[in-house]
JSON list of C-alpha atoms in Angstrom, two decimals:
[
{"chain": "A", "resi": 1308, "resn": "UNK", "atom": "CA", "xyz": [-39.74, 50.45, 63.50]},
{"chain": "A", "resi": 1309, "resn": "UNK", "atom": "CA", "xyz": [-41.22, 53.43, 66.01]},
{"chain": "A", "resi": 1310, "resn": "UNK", "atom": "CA", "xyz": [-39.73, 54.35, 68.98]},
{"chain": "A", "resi": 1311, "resn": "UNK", "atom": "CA", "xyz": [-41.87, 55.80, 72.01]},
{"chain": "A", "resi": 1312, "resn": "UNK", "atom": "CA", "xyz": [-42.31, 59.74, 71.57]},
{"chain": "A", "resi": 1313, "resn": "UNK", "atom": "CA", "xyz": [-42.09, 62.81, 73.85]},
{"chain": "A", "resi": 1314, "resn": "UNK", "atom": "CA", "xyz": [-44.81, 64.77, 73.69]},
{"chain": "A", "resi": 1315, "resn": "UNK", "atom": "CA", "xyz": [-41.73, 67.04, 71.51]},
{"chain": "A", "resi": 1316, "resn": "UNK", "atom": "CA", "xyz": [-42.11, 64.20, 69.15]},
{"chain": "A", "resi": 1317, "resn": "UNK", "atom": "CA", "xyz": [-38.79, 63.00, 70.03]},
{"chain": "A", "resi": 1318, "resn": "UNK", "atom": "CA", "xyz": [-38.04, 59.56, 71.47]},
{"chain": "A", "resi": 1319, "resn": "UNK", "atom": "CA", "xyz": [-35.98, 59.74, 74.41]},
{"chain": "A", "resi": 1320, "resn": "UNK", "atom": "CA", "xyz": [-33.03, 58.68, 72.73]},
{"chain": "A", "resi": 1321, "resn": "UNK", "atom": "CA", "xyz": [-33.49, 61.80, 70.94]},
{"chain": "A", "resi": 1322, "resn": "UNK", "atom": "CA", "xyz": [-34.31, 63.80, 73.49]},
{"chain": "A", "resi": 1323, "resn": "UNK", "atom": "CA", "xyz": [-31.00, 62.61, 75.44]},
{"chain": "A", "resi": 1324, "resn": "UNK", "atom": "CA", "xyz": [-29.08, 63.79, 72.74]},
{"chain": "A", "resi": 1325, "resn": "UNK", "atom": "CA", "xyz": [-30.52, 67.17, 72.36]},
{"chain": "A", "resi": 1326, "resn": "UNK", "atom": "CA", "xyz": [-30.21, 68.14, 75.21]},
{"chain": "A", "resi": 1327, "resn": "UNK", "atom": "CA", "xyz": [-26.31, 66.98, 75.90]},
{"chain": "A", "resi": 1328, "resn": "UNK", "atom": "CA", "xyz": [-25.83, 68.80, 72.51]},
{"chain": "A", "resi": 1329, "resn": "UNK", "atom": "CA", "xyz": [-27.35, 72.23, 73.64]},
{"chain": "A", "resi": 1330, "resn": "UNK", "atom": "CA", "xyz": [-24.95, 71.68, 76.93]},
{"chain": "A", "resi": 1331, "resn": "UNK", "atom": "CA", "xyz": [-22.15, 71.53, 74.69]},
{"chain": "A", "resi": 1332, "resn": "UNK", "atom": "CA", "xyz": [-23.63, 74.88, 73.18]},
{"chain": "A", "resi": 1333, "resn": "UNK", "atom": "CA", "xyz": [-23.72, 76.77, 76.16]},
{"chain": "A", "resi": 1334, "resn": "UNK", "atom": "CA", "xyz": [-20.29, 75.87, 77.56]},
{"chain": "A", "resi": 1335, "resn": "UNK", "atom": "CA", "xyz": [-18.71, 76.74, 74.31]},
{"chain": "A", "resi": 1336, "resn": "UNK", "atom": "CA", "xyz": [-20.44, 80.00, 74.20]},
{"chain": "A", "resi": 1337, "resn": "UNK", "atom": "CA", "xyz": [-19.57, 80.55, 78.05]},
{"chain": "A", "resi": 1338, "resn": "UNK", "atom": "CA", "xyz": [-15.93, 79.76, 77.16]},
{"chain": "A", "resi": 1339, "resn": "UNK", "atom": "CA", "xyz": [-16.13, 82.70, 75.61]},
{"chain": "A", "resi": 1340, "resn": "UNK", "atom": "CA", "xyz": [-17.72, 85.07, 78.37]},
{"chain": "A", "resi": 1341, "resn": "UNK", "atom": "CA", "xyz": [-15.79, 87.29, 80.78]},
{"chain": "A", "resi": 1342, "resn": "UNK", "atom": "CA", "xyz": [-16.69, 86.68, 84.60]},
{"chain": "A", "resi": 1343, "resn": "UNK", "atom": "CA", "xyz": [-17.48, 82.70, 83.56]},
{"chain": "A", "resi": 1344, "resn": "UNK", "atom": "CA", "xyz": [-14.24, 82.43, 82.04]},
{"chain": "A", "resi": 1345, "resn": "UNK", "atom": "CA", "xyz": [-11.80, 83.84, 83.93]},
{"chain": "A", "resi": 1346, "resn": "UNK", "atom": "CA", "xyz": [-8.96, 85.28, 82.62]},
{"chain": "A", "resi": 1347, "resn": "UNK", "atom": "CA", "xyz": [-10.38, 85.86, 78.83]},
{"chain": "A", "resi": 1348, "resn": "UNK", "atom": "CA", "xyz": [-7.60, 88.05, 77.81]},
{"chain": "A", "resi": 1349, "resn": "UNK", "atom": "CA", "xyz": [-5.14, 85.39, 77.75]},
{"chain": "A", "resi": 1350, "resn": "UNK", "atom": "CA", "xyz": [-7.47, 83.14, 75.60]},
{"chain": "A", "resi": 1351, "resn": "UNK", "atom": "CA", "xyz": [-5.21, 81.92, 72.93]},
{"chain": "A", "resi": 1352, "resn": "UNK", "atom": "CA", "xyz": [-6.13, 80.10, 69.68]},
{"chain": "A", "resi": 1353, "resn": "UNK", "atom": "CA", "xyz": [-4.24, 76.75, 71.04]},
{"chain": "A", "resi": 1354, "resn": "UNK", "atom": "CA", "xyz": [-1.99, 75.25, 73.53]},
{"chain": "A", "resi": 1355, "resn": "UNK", "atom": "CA", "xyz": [-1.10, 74.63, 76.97]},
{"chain": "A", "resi": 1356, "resn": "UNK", "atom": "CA", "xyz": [-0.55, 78.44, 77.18]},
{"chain": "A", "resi": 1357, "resn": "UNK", "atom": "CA", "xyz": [-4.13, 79.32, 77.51]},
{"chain": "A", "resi": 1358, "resn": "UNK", "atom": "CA", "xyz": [-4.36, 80.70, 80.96]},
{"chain": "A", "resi": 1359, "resn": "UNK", "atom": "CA", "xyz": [-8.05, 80.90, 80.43]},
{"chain": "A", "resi": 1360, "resn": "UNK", "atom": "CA", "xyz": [-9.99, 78.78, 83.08]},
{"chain": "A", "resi": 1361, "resn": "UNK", "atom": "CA", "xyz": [-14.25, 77.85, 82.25]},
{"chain": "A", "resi": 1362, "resn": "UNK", "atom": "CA", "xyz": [-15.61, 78.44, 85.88]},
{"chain": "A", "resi": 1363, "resn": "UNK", "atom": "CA", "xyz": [-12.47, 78.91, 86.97]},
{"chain": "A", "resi": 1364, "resn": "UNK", "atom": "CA", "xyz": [-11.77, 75.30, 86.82]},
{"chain": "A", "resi": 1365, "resn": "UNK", "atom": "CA", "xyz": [-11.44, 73.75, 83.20]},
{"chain": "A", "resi": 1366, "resn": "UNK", "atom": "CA", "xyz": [-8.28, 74.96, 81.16]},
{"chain": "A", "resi": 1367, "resn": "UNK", "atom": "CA", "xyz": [-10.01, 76.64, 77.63]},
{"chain": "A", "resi": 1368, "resn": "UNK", "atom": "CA", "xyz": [-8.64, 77.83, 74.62]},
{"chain": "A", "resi": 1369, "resn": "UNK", "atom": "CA", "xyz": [-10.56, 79.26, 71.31]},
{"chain": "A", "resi": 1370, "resn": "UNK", "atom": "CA", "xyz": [-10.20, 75.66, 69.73]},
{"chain": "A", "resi": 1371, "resn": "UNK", "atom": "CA", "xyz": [-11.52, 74.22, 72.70]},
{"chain": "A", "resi": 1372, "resn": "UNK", "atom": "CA", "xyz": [-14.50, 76.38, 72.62]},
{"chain": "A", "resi": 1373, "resn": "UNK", "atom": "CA", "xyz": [-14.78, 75.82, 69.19]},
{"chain": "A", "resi": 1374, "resn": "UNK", "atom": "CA", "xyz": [-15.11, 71.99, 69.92]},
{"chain": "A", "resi": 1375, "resn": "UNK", "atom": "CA", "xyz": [-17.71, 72.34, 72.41]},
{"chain": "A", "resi": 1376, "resn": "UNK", "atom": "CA", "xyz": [-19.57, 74.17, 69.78]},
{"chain": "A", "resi": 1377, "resn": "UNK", "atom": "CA", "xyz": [-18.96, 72.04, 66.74]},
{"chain": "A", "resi": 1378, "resn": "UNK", "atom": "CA", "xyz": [-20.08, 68.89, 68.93]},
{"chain": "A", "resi": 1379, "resn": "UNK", "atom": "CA", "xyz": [-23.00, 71.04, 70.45]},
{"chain": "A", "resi": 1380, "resn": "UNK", "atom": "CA", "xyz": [-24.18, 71.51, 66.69]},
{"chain": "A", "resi": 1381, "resn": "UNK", "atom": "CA", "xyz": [-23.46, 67.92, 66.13]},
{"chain": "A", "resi": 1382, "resn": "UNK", "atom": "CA", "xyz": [-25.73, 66.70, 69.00]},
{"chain": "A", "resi": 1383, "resn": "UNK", "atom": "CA", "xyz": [-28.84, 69.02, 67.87]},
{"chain": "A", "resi": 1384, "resn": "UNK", "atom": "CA", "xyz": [-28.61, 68.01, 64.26]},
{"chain": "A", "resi": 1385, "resn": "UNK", "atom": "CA", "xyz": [-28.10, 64.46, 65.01]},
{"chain": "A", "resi": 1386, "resn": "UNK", "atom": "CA", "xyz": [-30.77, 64.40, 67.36]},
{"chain": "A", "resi": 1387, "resn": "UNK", "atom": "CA", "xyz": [-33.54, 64.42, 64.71]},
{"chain": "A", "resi": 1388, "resn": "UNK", "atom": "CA", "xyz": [-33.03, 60.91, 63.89]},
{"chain": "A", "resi": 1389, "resn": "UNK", "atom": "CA", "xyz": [-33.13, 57.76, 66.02]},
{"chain": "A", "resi": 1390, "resn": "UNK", "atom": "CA", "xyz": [-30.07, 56.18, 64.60]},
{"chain": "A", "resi": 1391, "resn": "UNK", "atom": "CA", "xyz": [-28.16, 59.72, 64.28]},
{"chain": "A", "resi": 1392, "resn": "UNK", "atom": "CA", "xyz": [-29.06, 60.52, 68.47]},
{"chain": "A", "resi": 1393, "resn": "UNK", "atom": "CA", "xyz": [-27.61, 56.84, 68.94]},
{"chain": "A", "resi": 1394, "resn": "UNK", "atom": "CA", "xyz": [-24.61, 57.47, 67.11]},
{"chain": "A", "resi": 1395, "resn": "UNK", "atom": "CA", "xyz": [-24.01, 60.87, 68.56]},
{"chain": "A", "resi": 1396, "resn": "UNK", "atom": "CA", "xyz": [-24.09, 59.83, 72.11]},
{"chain": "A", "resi": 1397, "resn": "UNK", "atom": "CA", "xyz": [-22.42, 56.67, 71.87]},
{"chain": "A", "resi": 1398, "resn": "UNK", "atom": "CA", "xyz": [-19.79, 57.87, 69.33]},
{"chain": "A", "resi": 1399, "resn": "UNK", "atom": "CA", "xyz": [-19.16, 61.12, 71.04]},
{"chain": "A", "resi": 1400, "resn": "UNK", "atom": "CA", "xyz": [-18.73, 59.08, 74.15]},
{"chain": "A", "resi": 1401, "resn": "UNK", "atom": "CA", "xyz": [-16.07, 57.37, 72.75]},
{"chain": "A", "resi": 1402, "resn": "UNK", "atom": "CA", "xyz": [-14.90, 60.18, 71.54]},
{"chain": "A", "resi": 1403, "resn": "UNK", "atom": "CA", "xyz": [-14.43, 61.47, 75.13]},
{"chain": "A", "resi": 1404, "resn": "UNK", "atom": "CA", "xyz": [-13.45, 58.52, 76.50]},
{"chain": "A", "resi": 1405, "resn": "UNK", "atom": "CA", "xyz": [-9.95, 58.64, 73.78]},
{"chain": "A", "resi": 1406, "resn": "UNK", "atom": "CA", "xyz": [-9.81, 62.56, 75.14]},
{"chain": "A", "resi": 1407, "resn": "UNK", "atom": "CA", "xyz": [-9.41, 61.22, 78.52]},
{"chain": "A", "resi": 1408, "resn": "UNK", "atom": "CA", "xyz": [-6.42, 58.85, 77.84]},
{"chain": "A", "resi": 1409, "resn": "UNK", "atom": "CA", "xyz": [-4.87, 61.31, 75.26]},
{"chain": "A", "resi": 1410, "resn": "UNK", "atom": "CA", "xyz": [-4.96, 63.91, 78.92]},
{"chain": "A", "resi": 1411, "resn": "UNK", "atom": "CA", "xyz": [-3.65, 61.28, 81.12]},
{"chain": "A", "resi": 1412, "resn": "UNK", "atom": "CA", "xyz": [-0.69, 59.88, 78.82]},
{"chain": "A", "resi": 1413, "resn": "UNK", "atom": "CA", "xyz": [0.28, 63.64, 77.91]},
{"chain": "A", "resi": 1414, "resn": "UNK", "atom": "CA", "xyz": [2.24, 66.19, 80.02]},
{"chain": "A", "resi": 1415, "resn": "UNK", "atom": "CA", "xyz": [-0.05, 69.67, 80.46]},
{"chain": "A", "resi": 1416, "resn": "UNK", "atom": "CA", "xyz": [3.06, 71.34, 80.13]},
{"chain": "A", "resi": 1417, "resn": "UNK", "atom": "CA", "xyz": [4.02, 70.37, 76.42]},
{"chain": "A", "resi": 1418, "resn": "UNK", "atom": "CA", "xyz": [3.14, 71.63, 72.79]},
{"chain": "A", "resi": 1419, "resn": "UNK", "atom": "CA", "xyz": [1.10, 67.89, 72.72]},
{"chain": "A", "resi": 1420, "resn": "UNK", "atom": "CA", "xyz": [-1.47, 69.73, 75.49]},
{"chain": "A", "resi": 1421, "resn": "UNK", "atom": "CA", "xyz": [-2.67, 71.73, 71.97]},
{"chain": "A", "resi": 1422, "resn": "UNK", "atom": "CA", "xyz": [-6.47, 71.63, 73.07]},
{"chain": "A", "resi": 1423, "resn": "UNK", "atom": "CA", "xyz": [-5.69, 72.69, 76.30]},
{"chain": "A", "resi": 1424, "resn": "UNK", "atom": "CA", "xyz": [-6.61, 70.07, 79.19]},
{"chain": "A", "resi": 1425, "resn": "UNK", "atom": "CA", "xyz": [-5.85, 70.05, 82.59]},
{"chain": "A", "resi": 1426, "resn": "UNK", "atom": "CA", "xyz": [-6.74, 66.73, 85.83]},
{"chain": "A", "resi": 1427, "resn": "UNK", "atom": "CA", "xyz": [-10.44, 68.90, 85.87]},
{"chain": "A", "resi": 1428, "resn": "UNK", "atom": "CA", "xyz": [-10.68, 68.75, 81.98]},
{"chain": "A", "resi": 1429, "resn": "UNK", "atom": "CA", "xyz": [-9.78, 64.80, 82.15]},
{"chain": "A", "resi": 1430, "resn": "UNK", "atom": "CA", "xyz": [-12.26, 63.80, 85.19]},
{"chain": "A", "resi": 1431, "resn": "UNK", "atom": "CA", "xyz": [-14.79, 65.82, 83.23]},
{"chain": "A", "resi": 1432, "resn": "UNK", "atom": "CA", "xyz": [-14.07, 63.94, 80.10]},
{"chain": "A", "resi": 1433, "resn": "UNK", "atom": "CA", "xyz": [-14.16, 60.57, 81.92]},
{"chain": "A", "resi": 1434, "resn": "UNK", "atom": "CA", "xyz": [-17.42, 61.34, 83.30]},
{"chain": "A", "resi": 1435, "resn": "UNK", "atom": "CA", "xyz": [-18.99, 62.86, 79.43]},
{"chain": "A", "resi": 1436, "resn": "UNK", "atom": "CA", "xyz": [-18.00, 59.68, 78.13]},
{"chain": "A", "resi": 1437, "resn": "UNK", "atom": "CA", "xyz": [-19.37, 57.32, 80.24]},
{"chain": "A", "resi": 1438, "resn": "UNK", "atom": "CA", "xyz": [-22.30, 59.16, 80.74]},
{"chain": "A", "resi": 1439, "resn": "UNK", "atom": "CA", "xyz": [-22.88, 59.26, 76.77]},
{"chain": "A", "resi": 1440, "resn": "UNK", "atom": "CA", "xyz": [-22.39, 55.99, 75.99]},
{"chain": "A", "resi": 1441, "resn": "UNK", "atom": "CA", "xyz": [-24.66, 54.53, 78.88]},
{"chain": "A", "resi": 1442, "resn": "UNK", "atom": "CA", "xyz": [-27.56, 57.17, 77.53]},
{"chain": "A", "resi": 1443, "resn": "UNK", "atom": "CA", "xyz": [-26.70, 55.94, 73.76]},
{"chain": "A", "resi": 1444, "resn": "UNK", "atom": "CA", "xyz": [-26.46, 52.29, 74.76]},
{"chain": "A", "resi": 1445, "resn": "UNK", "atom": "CA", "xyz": [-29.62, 52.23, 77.65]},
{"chain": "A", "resi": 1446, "resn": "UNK", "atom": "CA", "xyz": [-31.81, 54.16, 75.75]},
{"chain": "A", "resi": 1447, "resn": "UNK", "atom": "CA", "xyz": [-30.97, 52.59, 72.18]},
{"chain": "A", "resi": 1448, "resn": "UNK", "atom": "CA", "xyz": [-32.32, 49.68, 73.63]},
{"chain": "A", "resi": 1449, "resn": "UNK", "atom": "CA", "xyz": [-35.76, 50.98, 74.24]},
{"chain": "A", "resi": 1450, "resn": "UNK", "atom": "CA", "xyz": [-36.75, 50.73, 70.23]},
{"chain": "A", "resi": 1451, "resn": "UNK", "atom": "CA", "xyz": [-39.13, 49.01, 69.86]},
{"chain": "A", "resi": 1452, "resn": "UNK", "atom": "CA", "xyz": [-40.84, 47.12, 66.72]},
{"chain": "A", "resi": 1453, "resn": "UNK", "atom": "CA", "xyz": [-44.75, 47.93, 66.46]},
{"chain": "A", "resi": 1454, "resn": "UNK", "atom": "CA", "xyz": [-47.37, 46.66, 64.10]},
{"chain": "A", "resi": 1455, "resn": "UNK", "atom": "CA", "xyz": [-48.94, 49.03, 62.01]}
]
């Protein structure tokens, strides 16, 4: 089976899931970064504690960051195959999606807020994971079989 190409040489499937994963990239790096992260010096490994705000909206922590980067890497490795872009997006979606409940049925102010989230964090996650598994579903549709 092909899929249509990019002139990258990706299929837009692919492409889709590049690019979410080099999002994911940046805004763990920029978790990271004084000025875009406000209040970087009370960045904490874990926890509701973290008083460190992405944009001065999204509640961060390192392990947060470190998330964003891990599923950044994800996305760009798994977007060199058809099947592995189509699993990233519509898995990570999911993945989101489950990120979202576990914010709304949790209180921000206890120990089980470990990743930190906060009602920005859970809108956000609401929207990644819809938004991920449309792309992975919409565009997994588009393979098509050709004759060789």
């Amino acid at each position: 089976m092909d899929t249509p190409r990019t002139h990258t040489g990706r299929s837009p499937l692919q492409l889709a899931a590049l690019v979410v994963g080099i999002v994911f990239l940046l805004v763990g790096i920029l978790g990271f970064i004084p000025g875009v992260t406000t209040n970087t010096d009370e960045l904490e490994m874990a926890g509701h504690g973290s008083d460190a705000m992405l944009l001065g909206i999204f509640e961060v922590s390192i392990l947060h960051n470190i998330v964003h980067l891990l599923f950044g890497i994800a996305g760009v490795v798994l977007s060199r195959t058809w099947s592995g872009a189509r699993n990233y997006l519509i898995g990570g979606g999911v993945i989101y999606l489950l990120l979202f409940l576990y914010g709304l049925l949790i209180s921000h102010d206890s120990p089980a807020n470990f990743i930190p989230v906060n009602s920005a964090d859970n809108w956000l996650h609401l929207v990644l994971g819809l938004g991920m598994v449309a792309l992975g579903a919409l565009l997994g549709r588009a393979r098509t079989r050709t004759r060789l």
